[in-house]
């Protein structure tokens, strides 16, 4: 495996994060019309702030936010965050590009490998185990997967005995308990280089299923998982994440 770029004291220090937060959040419009989905409030704290604090806790200090819909709401709130020892930059879509197109747009800024997060999901991932698996298996991609009671809304992920992903299964088929793609990825920059520029493309539906022969592994996460994409789940997140808001507000919010 190629050495991590800009390697410093810890392997995690070299990894930059790209957070997908450009979606319009149309299903949340009835309850969230004045801001992008990732800026939905948990108490008085934007959801995205919790994700950035998670990154900070994992010693990720260089973050690119992939903005789009109501981009100025995100960019004006977070700024550059140099006051926290973090570097936050922005890659703004001027038209919807999907998760793959948004990542391609940010290609000049990302590390190799790059950590990618969905901006509308809270997952209790840890970077070091992801890096260890990525290195041990010489992987092209490590996907955090999560056990849920019903995979119908998300689609499911099939793993073999070694943790290698054998299939990404479309949502709705089948229903019931299983493992889902939790929206946290560690992937080689070469995958991004191969994507067409200026084209709307989905990492989950188009790119990842096409590279299964290039060593794609799943890392099972057992902590809290919440996707805030629909009103009922946003309400659930506001209840379940209340205890996590305090720490984020003291660190990120206090410096605003």
PDB file of N, CA and C in Angstrom, residues 25-129:
ATOM      1  N   UNK A  25     -32.647  18.163   0.827  1.00  0.00           N
ATOM      2  CA  UNK A  25     -33.472  17.715   1.947  1.00  0.00           C
ATOM      3  C   UNK A  25     -34.959  17.914   1.716  1.00  0.00           C
ATOM      4  N   UNK A  26     -35.433  17.530   0.536  1.00  0.00           N
ATOM      5  CA  UNK A  26     -36.830  17.807   0.175  1.00  0.00           C
ATOM      6  C   UNK A  26     -37.830  17.130   1.105  1.00  0.00           C
ATOM      7  N   UNK A  27     -37.488  15.961   1.647  1.00  0.00           N
ATOM      8  CA  UNK A  27     -38.435  15.267   2.535  1.00  0.00           C
ATOM      9  C   UNK A  27     -38.583  15.969   3.876  1.00  0.00           C
ATOM     10  N   UNK A  28     -37.636  16.852   4.196  1.00  0.00           N
ATOM     11  CA  UNK A  28     -37.704  17.578   5.471  1.00  0.00           C
ATOM     12  C   UNK A  28     -38.323  18.968   5.327  1.00  0.00           C
ATOM     13  N   UNK A  29     -38.683  19.370   4.109  1.00  0.00           N
ATOM     14  CA  UNK A  29     -39.186  20.721   3.899  1.00  0.00           C
ATOM     15  C   UNK A  29     -40.353  21.089   4.809  1.00  0.00           C
ATOM     16  N   UNK A  30     -41.287  20.160   5.091  1.00  0.00           N
ATOM     17  CA  UNK A  30     -42.406  20.544   5.963  1.00  0.00           C
ATOM     18  C   UNK A  30     -41.969  21.002   7.351  1.00  0.00           C
ATOM     19  N   UNK A  31     -40.808  20.533   7.814  1.00  0.00           N
ATOM     20  CA  UNK A  31     -40.348  20.893   9.169  1.00  0.00           C
ATOM     21  C   UNK A  31     -39.025  21.653   9.153  1.00  0.00           C
ATOM     22  N   UNK A  32     -38.442  21.845   7.971  1.00  0.00           N
ATOM     23  CA  UNK A  32     -37.110  22.461   7.894  1.00  0.00           C
ATOM     24  C   UNK A  32     -36.981  23.214   6.570  1.00  0.00           C
ATOM     25  N   UNK A  33     -37.625  24.380   6.501  1.00  0.00           N
ATOM     26  CA  UNK A  33     -37.652  25.122   5.242  1.00  0.00           C
ATOM     27  C   UNK A  33     -36.612  26.228   5.169  1.00  0.00           C
ATOM     28  N   UNK A  34     -36.007  26.587   6.300  1.00  0.00           N
ATOM     29  CA  UNK A  34     -35.155  27.773   6.338  1.00  0.00           C
ATOM     30  C   UNK A  34     -33.663  27.478   6.323  1.00  0.00           C
ATOM     31  N   UNK A  35     -33.283  26.208   6.168  1.00  0.00           N
ATOM     32  CA  UNK A  35     -31.871  25.848   6.251  1.00  0.00           C
ATOM     33  C   UNK A  35     -31.631  24.507   5.570  1.00  0.00           C
ATOM     34  N   UNK A  36     -30.364  24.217   5.209  1.00  0.00           N
ATOM     35  CA  UNK A  36     -30.074  22.891   4.644  1.00  0.00           C
ATOM     36  C   UNK A  36     -30.225  21.806   5.707  1.00  0.00           C
ATOM     37  N   UNK A  37     -30.438  20.595   5.233  1.00  0.00           N
ATOM     38  CA  UNK A  37     -30.701  19.459   6.120  1.00  0.00           C
ATOM     39  C   UNK A  37     -29.631  19.290   7.186  1.00  0.00           C
ATOM     40  N   UNK A  38     -28.375  19.423   6.828  1.00  0.00           N
ATOM     41  CA  UNK A  38     -27.293  19.191   7.788  1.00  0.00           C
ATOM     42  C   UNK A  38     -27.235  20.250   8.885  1.00  0.00           C
ATOM     43  N   UNK A  39     -27.953  21.355   8.704  1.00  0.00           N
ATOM     44  CA  UNK A  39     -27.982  22.411   9.714  1.00  0.00           C
ATOM     45  C   UNK A  39     -29.226  22.334  10.586  1.00  0.00           C
ATOM     46  N   UNK A  40     -29.983  21.242  10.498  1.00  0.00           N
ATOM     47  CA  UNK A  40     -31.113  21.026  11.407  1.00  0.00           C
ATOM     48  C   UNK A  40     -30.625  21.093  12.842  1.00  0.00           C
ATOM     49  N   UNK A  41     -31.424  21.699  13.705  1.00  0.00           N
ATOM     50  CA  UNK A  41     -30.984  21.922  15.072  1.00  0.00           C
ATOM     51  C   UNK A  41     -31.250  20.730  15.975  1.00  0.00           C
ATOM     52  N   UNK A  42     -30.242  20.390  16.753  1.00  0.00           N
ATOM     53  CA  UNK A  42     -30.361  19.429  17.851  1.00  0.00           C
ATOM     54  C   UNK A  42     -30.212  20.284  19.113  1.00  0.00           C
ATOM     55  N   UNK A  43     -31.334  20.597  19.752  1.00  0.00           N
ATOM     56  CA  UNK A  43     -31.310  21.648  20.761  1.00  0.00           C
ATOM     57  C   UNK A  43     -31.053  22.956  20.034  1.00  0.00           C
ATOM     58  N   UNK A  44     -29.963  23.619  20.363  1.00  0.00           N
ATOM     59  CA  UNK A  44     -29.590  24.842  19.663  1.00  0.00           C
ATOM     60  C   UNK A  44     -28.333  24.640  18.809  1.00  0.00           C
ATOM     61  N   UNK A  45     -27.962  23.389  18.599  1.00  0.00           N
ATOM     62  CA  UNK A  45     -26.721  23.061  17.899  1.00  0.00           C
ATOM     63  C   UNK A  45     -27.019  22.437  16.536  1.00  0.00           C
ATOM     64  N   UNK A  46     -26.428  22.955  15.457  1.00  0.00           N
ATOM     65  CA  UNK A  46     -26.620  22.323  14.144  1.00  0.00           C
ATOM     66  C   UNK A  46     -26.107  20.883  14.131  1.00  0.00           C
ATOM     67  N   UNK A  47     -26.849  20.017  13.471  1.00  0.00           N
ATOM     68  CA  UNK A  47     -26.464  18.610  13.351  1.00  0.00           C
ATOM     69  C   UNK A  47     -25.044  18.478  12.804  1.00  0.00           C
ATOM     70  N   UNK A  48     -24.702  19.289  11.807  1.00  0.00           N
ATOM     71  CA  UNK A  48     -23.371  19.216  11.196  1.00  0.00           C
ATOM     72  C   UNK A  48     -22.274  19.505  12.212  1.00  0.00           C
ATOM     73  N   UNK A  49     -22.575  20.318  13.201  1.00  0.00           N
ATOM     74  CA  UNK A  49     -21.592  20.620  14.240  1.00  0.00           C
ATOM     75  C   UNK A  49     -21.223  19.361  15.022  1.00  0.00           C
ATOM     76  N   UNK A  50     -22.190  18.478  15.244  1.00  0.00           N
ATOM     77  CA  UNK A  50     -21.905  17.219  15.928  1.00  0.00           C
ATOM     78  C   UNK A  50     -20.978  16.345  15.085  1.00  0.00           C
ATOM     79  N   UNK A  51     -21.177  16.352  13.777  1.00  0.00           N
ATOM     80  CA  UNK A  51     -20.329  15.556  12.898  1.00  0.00           C
ATOM     81  C   UNK A  51     -18.898  16.096  12.876  1.00  0.00           C
ATOM     82  N   UNK A  52     -18.766  17.409  12.877  1.00  0.00           N
ATOM     83  CA  UNK A  52     -17.431  18.002  12.882  1.00  0.00           C
ATOM     84  C   UNK A  52     -16.730  17.732  14.207  1.00  0.00           C
ATOM     85  N   UNK A  53     -17.485  17.768  15.295  1.00  0.00           N
ATOM     86  CA  UNK A  53     -16.886  17.441  16.588  1.00  0.00           C
ATOM     87  C   UNK A  53     -16.448  15.982  16.627  1.00  0.00           C
ATOM     88  N   UNK A  54     -17.200  15.103  15.975  1.00  0.00           N
ATOM     89  CA  UNK A  54     -16.785  13.694  15.876  1.00  0.00           C
ATOM     90  C   UNK A  54     -15.455  13.593  15.127  1.00  0.00           C
ATOM     91  N   UNK A  55     -15.326  14.330  14.047  1.00  0.00           N
ATOM     92  CA  UNK A  55     -14.074  14.350  13.298  1.00  0.00           C
ATOM     93  C   UNK A  55     -12.928  14.839  14.178  1.00  0.00           C
ATOM     94  N   UNK A  56     -13.176  15.885  14.907  1.00  0.00           N
ATOM     95  CA  UNK A  56     -12.148  16.444  15.782  1.00  0.00           C
ATOM     96  C   UNK A  56     -11.724  15.436  16.848  1.00  0.00           C
ATOM     97  N   UNK A  57     -12.684  14.674  17.373  1.00  0.00           N
ATOM     98  CA  UNK A  57     -12.374  13.674  18.400  1.00  0.00           C
ATOM     99  C   UNK A  57     -11.502  12.553  17.852  1.00  0.00           C
ATOM    100  N   UNK A  58     -11.541  12.350  16.528  1.00  0.00           N
ATOM    101  CA  UNK A  58     -10.741  11.320  15.877  1.00  0.00           C
ATOM    102  C   UNK A  58      -9.444  11.874  15.283  1.00  0.00           C
ATOM    103  N   UNK A  59      -9.079  13.078  15.703  1.00  0.00           N
ATOM    104  CA  UNK A  59      -7.838  13.738  15.299  1.00  0.00           C
ATOM    105  C   UNK A  59      -7.806  14.079  13.812  1.00  0.00           C
ATOM    106  N   UNK A  60      -8.981  14.277  13.239  1.00  0.00           N
ATOM    107  CA  UNK A  60      -9.053  14.791  11.873  1.00  0.00           C
ATOM    108  C   UNK A  60      -9.147  16.309  11.971  1.00  0.00           C
ATOM    109  N   UNK A  61      -8.184  16.993  11.427  1.00  0.00           N
ATOM    110  CA  UNK A  61      -8.143  18.446  11.584  1.00  0.00           C
ATOM    111  C   UNK A  61      -8.289  19.201  10.266  1.00  0.00           C
ATOM    112  N   UNK A  62      -8.392  18.477   9.159  1.00  0.00           N
ATOM    113  CA  UNK A  62      -8.525  19.095   7.837  1.00  0.00           C
ATOM    114  C   UNK A  62      -9.812  18.570   7.207  1.00  0.00           C
ATOM    115  N   UNK A  63     -10.794  19.458   7.049  1.00  0.00           N
ATOM    116  CA  UNK A  63     -12.139  19.050   6.646  1.00  0.00           C
ATOM    117  C   UNK A  63     -12.589  19.873   5.445  1.00  0.00           C
ATOM    118  N   UNK A  64     -13.164  19.181   4.461  1.00  0.00           N
ATOM    119  CA  UNK A  64     -13.782  19.850   3.318  1.00  0.00           C
ATOM    120  C   UNK A  64     -15.275  19.590   3.394  1.00  0.00           C
ATOM    121  N   UNK A  65     -16.068  20.647   3.373  1.00  0.00           N
ATOM    122  CA  UNK A  65     -17.519  20.513   3.396  1.00  0.00           C
ATOM    123  C   UNK A  65     -18.042  20.679   1.970  1.00  0.00           C
ATOM    124  N   UNK A  66     -18.714  19.647   1.478  1.00  0.00           N
ATOM    125  CA  UNK A  66     -19.300  19.696   0.144  1.00  0.00           C
ATOM    126  C   UNK A  66     -20.669  20.317   0.214  1.00  0.00           C
ATOM    127  N   UNK A  67     -20.749  21.626  -0.058  1.00  0.00           N
ATOM    128  CA  UNK A  67     -21.999  22.356   0.079  1.00  0.00           C
ATOM    129  C   UNK A  67     -22.709  22.474  -1.264  1.00  0.00           C
ATOM    130  N   UNK A  68     -23.961  22.927  -1.208  1.00  0.00           N
ATOM    131  CA  UNK A  68     -24.763  23.104  -2.414  1.00  0.00           C
ATOM    132  C   UNK A  68     -25.981  23.923  -2.068  1.00  0.00           C
ATOM    133  N   UNK A  69     -27.065  23.230  -1.749  1.00  0.00           N
ATOM    134  CA  UNK A  69     -28.311  23.906  -1.372  1.00  0.00           C
ATOM    135  C   UNK A  69     -28.088  24.766  -0.123  1.00  0.00           C
ATOM    136  N   UNK A  70     -28.450  26.063  -0.219  1.00  0.00           N
ATOM    137  CA  UNK A  70     -28.265  27.006   0.882  1.00  0.00           C
ATOM    138  C   UNK A  70     -26.839  26.946   1.444  1.00  0.00           C
ATOM    139  N   UNK A  71     -25.874  26.890   0.546  1.00  0.00           N
ATOM    140  CA  UNK A  71     -24.468  26.750   0.949  1.00  0.00           C
ATOM    141  C   UNK A  71     -24.026  27.847   1.900  1.00  0.00           C
ATOM    142  N   UNK A  72     -24.520  29.058   1.685  1.00  0.00           N
ATOM    143  CA  UNK A  72     -24.079  30.190   2.503  1.00  0.00           C
ATOM    144  C   UNK A  72     -24.428  30.012   3.969  1.00  0.00           C
ATOM    145  N   UNK A  73     -25.493  29.257   4.279  1.00  0.00           N
ATOM    146  CA  UNK A  73     -25.875  29.019   5.678  1.00  0.00           C
ATOM    147  C   UNK A  73     -24.784  28.223   6.400  1.00  0.00           C
ATOM    148  N   UNK A  74     -24.209  27.260   5.702  1.00  0.00           N
ATOM    149  CA  UNK A  74     -23.141  26.436   6.276  1.00  0.00           C
ATOM    150  C   UNK A  74     -21.834  27.220   6.320  1.00  0.00           C
ATOM    151  N   UNK A  75     -21.502  27.854   5.217  1.00  0.00           N
ATOM    152  CA  UNK A  75     -20.207  28.527   5.105  1.00  0.00           C
ATOM    153  C   UNK A  75     -20.087  29.703   6.070  1.00  0.00           C
ATOM    154  N   UNK A  76     -21.179  30.436   6.275  1.00  0.00           N
ATOM    155  CA  UNK A  76     -21.110  31.576   7.193  1.00  0.00           C
ATOM    156  C   UNK A  76     -21.058  31.124   8.640  1.00  0.00           C
ATOM    157  N   UNK A  77     -21.675  29.989   8.943  1.00  0.00           N
ATOM    158  CA  UNK A  77     -21.684  29.505  10.330  1.00  0.00           C
ATOM    159  C   UNK A  77     -20.313  28.965  10.746  1.00  0.00           C
ATOM    160  N   UNK A  78     -19.709  28.156   9.902  1.00  0.00           N
ATOM    161  CA  UNK A  78     -18.470  27.484  10.291  1.00  0.00           C
ATOM    162  C   UNK A  78     -17.205  28.264   9.937  1.00  0.00           C
ATOM    163  N   UNK A  79     -17.230  29.072   8.893  1.00  0.00           N
ATOM    164  CA  UNK A  79     -16.027  29.803   8.509  1.00  0.00           C
ATOM    165  C   UNK A  79     -14.870  28.865   8.260  1.00  0.00           C
ATOM    166  N   UNK A  80     -13.670  29.241   8.721  1.00  0.00           N
ATOM    167  CA  UNK A  80     -12.482  28.392   8.526  1.00  0.00           C
ATOM    168  C   UNK A  80     -12.132  27.584   9.768  1.00  0.00           C
ATOM    169  N   UNK A  81     -12.673  27.946  10.943  1.00  0.00           N
ATOM    170  CA  UNK A  81     -12.483  27.276  12.233  1.00  0.00           C
ATOM    171  C   UNK A  81     -11.020  27.144  12.644  1.00  0.00           C
ATOM    172  N   UNK A  82     -10.192  28.046  12.203  1.00  0.00           N
ATOM    173  CA  UNK A  82      -8.796  28.021  12.643  1.00  0.00           C
ATOM    174  C   UNK A  82      -8.670  28.200  14.148  1.00  0.00           C
ATOM    175  N   UNK A  83      -9.693  28.797  14.762  1.00  0.00           N
ATOM    176  CA  UNK A  83      -9.661  29.015  16.206  1.00  0.00           C
ATOM    177  C   UNK A  83      -9.685  27.704  16.985  1.00  0.00           C
ATOM    178  N   UNK A  84     -10.040  26.615  16.311  1.00  0.00           N
ATOM    179  CA  UNK A  84     -10.102  25.309  16.970  1.00  0.00           C
ATOM    180  C   UNK A  84      -8.941  24.397  16.569  1.00  0.00           C
ATOM    181  N   UNK A  85      -8.004  24.936  15.825  1.00  0.00           N
ATOM    182  CA  UNK A  85      -6.934  24.084  15.329  1.00  0.00           C
ATOM    183  C   UNK A  85      -7.403  23.188  14.204  1.00  0.00           C
ATOM    184  N   UNK A  86      -8.554  23.515  13.594  1.00  0.00           N
ATOM    185  CA  UNK A  86      -9.078  22.774  12.457  1.00  0.00           C
ATOM    186  C   UNK A  86      -9.020  23.662  11.223  1.00  0.00           C
ATOM    187  N   UNK A  87      -8.892  23.028  10.093  1.00  0.00           N
ATOM    188  CA  UNK A  87      -8.955  23.750   8.826  1.00  0.00           C
ATOM    189  C   UNK A  87     -10.211  23.287   8.106  1.00  0.00           C
ATOM    190  N   UNK A  88     -11.140  24.209   7.877  1.00  0.00           N
ATOM    191  CA  UNK A  88     -12.365  23.862   7.171  1.00  0.00           C
ATOM    192  C   UNK A  88     -12.422  24.650   5.867  1.00  0.00           C
ATOM    193  N   UNK A  89     -12.577  23.899   4.779  1.00  0.00           N
ATOM    194  CA  UNK A  89     -12.707  24.494   3.449  1.00  0.00           C
ATOM    195  C   UNK A  89     -14.001  24.026   2.814  1.00  0.00           C
ATOM    196  N   UNK A  90     -14.344  24.636   1.688  1.00  0.00           N
ATOM    197  CA  UNK A  90     -15.633  24.377   1.068  1.00  0.00           C
ATOM    198  C   UNK A  90     -15.475  24.047  -0.408  1.00  0.00           C
ATOM    199  N   UNK A  91     -16.266  23.081  -0.839  1.00  0.00           N
ATOM    200  CA  UNK A  91     -16.360  22.730  -2.247  1.00  0.00           C
ATOM    201  C   UNK A  91     -17.841  22.837  -2.602  1.00  0.00           C
ATOM    202  N   UNK A  92     -18.206  23.916  -3.285  1.00  0.00           N
ATOM    203  CA  UNK A  92     -19.624  24.209  -3.493  1.00  0.00           C
ATOM    204  C   UNK A  92     -20.108  23.745  -4.864  1.00  0.00           C
ATOM    205  N   UNK A  93     -21.166  22.957  -4.868  1.00  0.00           N
ATOM    206  CA  UNK A  93     -21.847  22.562  -6.103  1.00  0.00           C
ATOM    207  C   UNK A  93     -22.725  23.713  -6.581  1.00  0.00           C
ATOM    208  N   UNK A  94     -22.720  23.951  -7.876  1.00  0.00           N
ATOM    209  CA  UNK A  94     -23.640  24.934  -8.438  1.00  0.00           C
ATOM    210  C   UNK A  94     -24.814  24.255  -9.143  1.00  0.00           C
ATOM    211  N   UNK A  95     -24.746  22.944  -9.229  1.00  0.00           N
ATOM    212  CA  UNK A  95     -25.860  22.120  -9.676  1.00  0.00           C
ATOM    213  C   UNK A  95     -25.695  20.766  -9.006  1.00  0.00           C
ATOM    214  N   UNK A  96     -26.799  20.038  -8.775  1.00  0.00           N
ATOM    215  CA  UNK A  96     -26.693  18.755  -8.070  1.00  0.00           C
ATOM    216  C   UNK A  96     -25.818  17.767  -8.837  1.00  0.00           C
ATOM    217  N   UNK A  97     -24.832  17.192  -8.135  1.00  0.00           N
ATOM    218  CA  UNK A  97     -23.884  16.275  -8.763  1.00  0.00           C
ATOM    219  C   UNK A  97     -23.920  14.873  -8.163  1.00  0.00           C
ATOM    220  N   UNK A  98     -24.804  14.647  -7.181  1.00  0.00           N
ATOM    221  CA  UNK A  98     -24.806  13.353  -6.516  1.00  0.00           C
ATOM    222  C   UNK A  98     -23.586  13.219  -5.621  1.00  0.00           C
ATOM    223  N   UNK A  99     -23.528  12.142  -4.861  1.00  0.00           N
ATOM    224  CA  UNK A  99     -22.428  11.963  -3.914  1.00  0.00           C
ATOM    225  C   UNK A  99     -21.085  11.783  -4.631  1.00  0.00           C
ATOM    226  N   UNK A 100     -21.085  11.077  -5.754  1.00  0.00           N
ATOM    227  CA  UNK A 100     -19.842  10.876  -6.496  1.00  0.00           C
ATOM    228  C   UNK A 100     -19.368  12.141  -7.184  1.00  0.00           C
ATOM    229  N   UNK A 101     -20.298  12.872  -7.800  1.00  0.00           N
ATOM    230  CA  UNK A 101     -19.938  14.114  -8.474  1.00  0.00           C
ATOM    231  C   UNK A 101     -19.440  15.173  -7.506  1.00  0.00           C
ATOM    232  N   UNK A 102     -20.048  15.205  -6.315  1.00  0.00           N
ATOM    233  CA  UNK A 102     -19.613  16.166  -5.299  1.00  0.00           C
ATOM    234  C   UNK A 102     -18.198  15.855  -4.829  1.00  0.00           C
ATOM    235  N   UNK A 103     -17.897  14.580  -4.642  1.00  0.00           N
ATOM    236  CA  UNK A 103     -16.552  14.185  -4.229  1.00  0.00           C
ATOM    237  C   UNK A 103     -15.539  14.474  -5.336  1.00  0.00           C
ATOM    238  N   UNK A 104     -15.911  14.235  -6.583  1.00  0.00           N
ATOM    239  CA  UNK A 104     -15.031  14.537  -7.712  1.00  0.00           C
ATOM    240  C   UNK A 104     -14.709  16.020  -7.760  1.00  0.00           C
ATOM    241  N   UNK A 105     -15.687  16.865  -7.503  1.00  0.00           N
ATOM    242  CA  UNK A 105     -15.490  18.308  -7.511  1.00  0.00           C
ATOM    243  C   UNK A 105     -14.433  18.725  -6.486  1.00  0.00           C
ATOM    244  N   UNK A 106     -14.383  18.009  -5.368  1.00  0.00           N
ATOM    245  CA  UNK A 106     -13.438  18.326  -4.288  1.00  0.00           C
ATOM    246  C   UNK A 106     -12.099  17.628  -4.453  1.00  0.00           C
ATOM    247  N   UNK A 107     -11.876  16.937  -5.551  1.00  0.00           N
ATOM    248  CA  UNK A 107     -10.659  16.137  -5.738  1.00  0.00           C
ATOM    249  C   UNK A 107      -9.360  16.893  -5.450  1.00  0.00           C
ATOM    250  N   UNK A 108      -9.222  18.164  -5.837  1.00  0.00           N
ATOM    251  CA  UNK A 108      -7.950  18.857  -5.565  1.00  0.00           C
ATOM    252  C   UNK A 108      -7.620  18.991  -4.079  1.00  0.00           C
ATOM    253  N   UNK A 109      -8.619  18.876  -3.209  1.00  0.00           N
ATOM    254  CA  UNK A 109      -8.413  19.114  -1.776  1.00  0.00           C
ATOM    255  C   UNK A 109      -8.241  17.843  -0.954  1.00  0.00           C
ATOM    256  N   UNK A 110      -8.627  16.682  -1.479  1.00  0.00           N
ATOM    257  CA  UNK A 110      -8.730  15.495  -0.641  1.00  0.00           C
ATOM    258  C   UNK A 110      -7.398  14.782  -0.479  1.00  0.00           C
ATOM    259  N   UNK A 111      -7.289  13.978   0.578  1.00  0.00           N
ATOM    260  CA  UNK A 111      -6.096  13.176   0.859  1.00  0.00           C
ATOM    261  C   UNK A 111      -6.224  11.804   0.204  1.00  0.00           C
ATOM    262  N   UNK A 112      -5.184  11.004   0.347  1.00  0.00           N
ATOM    263  CA  UNK A 112      -5.200   9.637  -0.168  1.00  0.00           C
ATOM    264  C   UNK A 112      -4.703   8.691   0.937  1.00  0.00           C
ATOM    265  N   UNK A 113      -5.596   7.941   1.599  1.00  0.00           N
ATOM    266  CA  UNK A 113      -7.035   7.855   1.363  1.00  0.00           C
ATOM    267  C   UNK A 113      -7.782   9.048   1.938  1.00  0.00           C
ATOM    268  N   UNK A 114      -9.042   9.165   1.541  1.00  0.00           N
ATOM    269  CA  UNK A 114      -9.905  10.227   2.036  1.00  0.00           C
ATOM    270  C   UNK A 114     -11.056   9.615   2.833  1.00  0.00           C
ATOM    271  N   UNK A 115     -11.414  10.285   3.913  1.00  0.00           N
ATOM    272  CA  UNK A 115     -12.553   9.879   4.732  1.00  0.00           C
ATOM    273  C   UNK A 115     -13.775  10.649   4.249  1.00  0.00           C
ATOM    274  N   UNK A 116     -14.840   9.949   3.925  1.00  0.00           N
ATOM    275  CA  UNK A 116     -16.063  10.573   3.407  1.00  0.00           C
ATOM    276  C   UNK A 116     -17.219  10.274   4.353  1.00  0.00           C
ATOM    277  N   UNK A 117     -17.989  11.314   4.696  1.00  0.00           N
ATOM    278  CA  UNK A 117     -19.135  11.157   5.590  1.00  0.00           C
ATOM    279  C   UNK A 117     -20.382  11.754   4.955  1.00  0.00           C
ATOM    280  N   UNK A 118     -21.509  11.094   5.136  1.00  0.00           N
ATOM    281  CA  UNK A 118     -22.794  11.692   4.808  1.00  0.00           C
ATOM    282  C   UNK A 118     -23.122  12.746   5.853  1.00  0.00           C
ATOM    283  N   UNK A 119     -23.566  13.914   5.410  1.00  0.00           N
ATOM    284  CA  UNK A 119     -23.852  15.000   6.332  1.00  0.00           C
ATOM    285  C   UNK A 119     -25.193  14.927   7.005  1.00  0.00           C
ATOM    286  N   UNK A 120     -25.938  13.842   6.764  1.00  0.00           N
ATOM    287  CA  UNK A 120     -27.254  13.710   7.399  1.00  0.00           C
ATOM    288  C   UNK A 120     -27.368  12.445   8.243  1.00  0.00           C
ATOM    289  N   UNK A 121     -26.229  11.843   8.588  1.00  0.00           N
ATOM    290  CA  UNK A 121     -26.246  10.628   9.404  1.00  0.00           C
ATOM    291  C   UNK A 121     -25.267  10.755  10.562  1.00  0.00           C
ATOM    292  N   UNK A 122     -25.710  10.353  11.747  1.00  0.00           N
ATOM    293  CA  UNK A 122     -24.838  10.312  12.910  1.00  0.00           C
ATOM    294  C   UNK A 122     -24.440   8.867  13.141  1.00  0.00           C
ATOM    295  N   UNK A 123     -23.139   8.610  13.112  1.00  0.00           N
ATOM    296  CA  UNK A 123     -22.602   7.256  13.257  1.00  0.00           C
ATOM    297  C   UNK A 123     -21.434   7.328  14.231  1.00  0.00           C
ATOM    298  N   UNK A 124     -21.331   6.384  15.136  1.00  0.00           N
ATOM    299  CA  UNK A 124     -20.239   6.397  16.114  1.00  0.00           C
ATOM    300  C   UNK A 124     -19.044   5.598  15.594  1.00  0.00           C
ATOM    301  N   UNK A 125     -18.507   6.057  14.470  1.00  0.00           N
ATOM    302  CA  UNK A 125     -17.364   5.430  13.815  1.00  0.00           C
ATOM    303  C   UNK A 125     -16.071   5.838  14.511  1.00  0.00           C
ATOM    304  N   UNK A 126     -15.013   5.051  14.259  1.00  0.00           N
ATOM    305  CA  UNK A 126     -13.672   5.387  14.744  1.00  0.00           C
ATOM    306  C   UNK A 126     -12.697   5.220  13.591  1.00  0.00           C
ATOM    307  N   UNK A 127     -11.827   6.199  13.423  1.00  0.00           N
ATOM    308  CA  UNK A 127     -10.950   6.222  12.263  1.00  0.00           C
ATOM    309  C   UNK A 127      -9.839   5.190  12.327  1.00  0.00           C
ATOM    310  N   UNK A 128      -9.222   4.992  13.488  1.00  0.00           N
ATOM    311  CA  UNK A 128      -8.061   4.094  13.545  1.00  0.00           C
ATOM    312  C   UNK A 128      -8.402   2.670  13.105  1.00  0.00           C
ATOM    313  N   UNK A 129      -9.510   2.059  13.581  1.00  0.00           N
ATOM    314  CA  UNK A 129      -9.850   0.719  13.073  1.00  0.00           C
ATOM    315  C   UNK A 129     -10.107   0.700  11.569  1.00  0.00           C
TER     316      UNK A 129
END
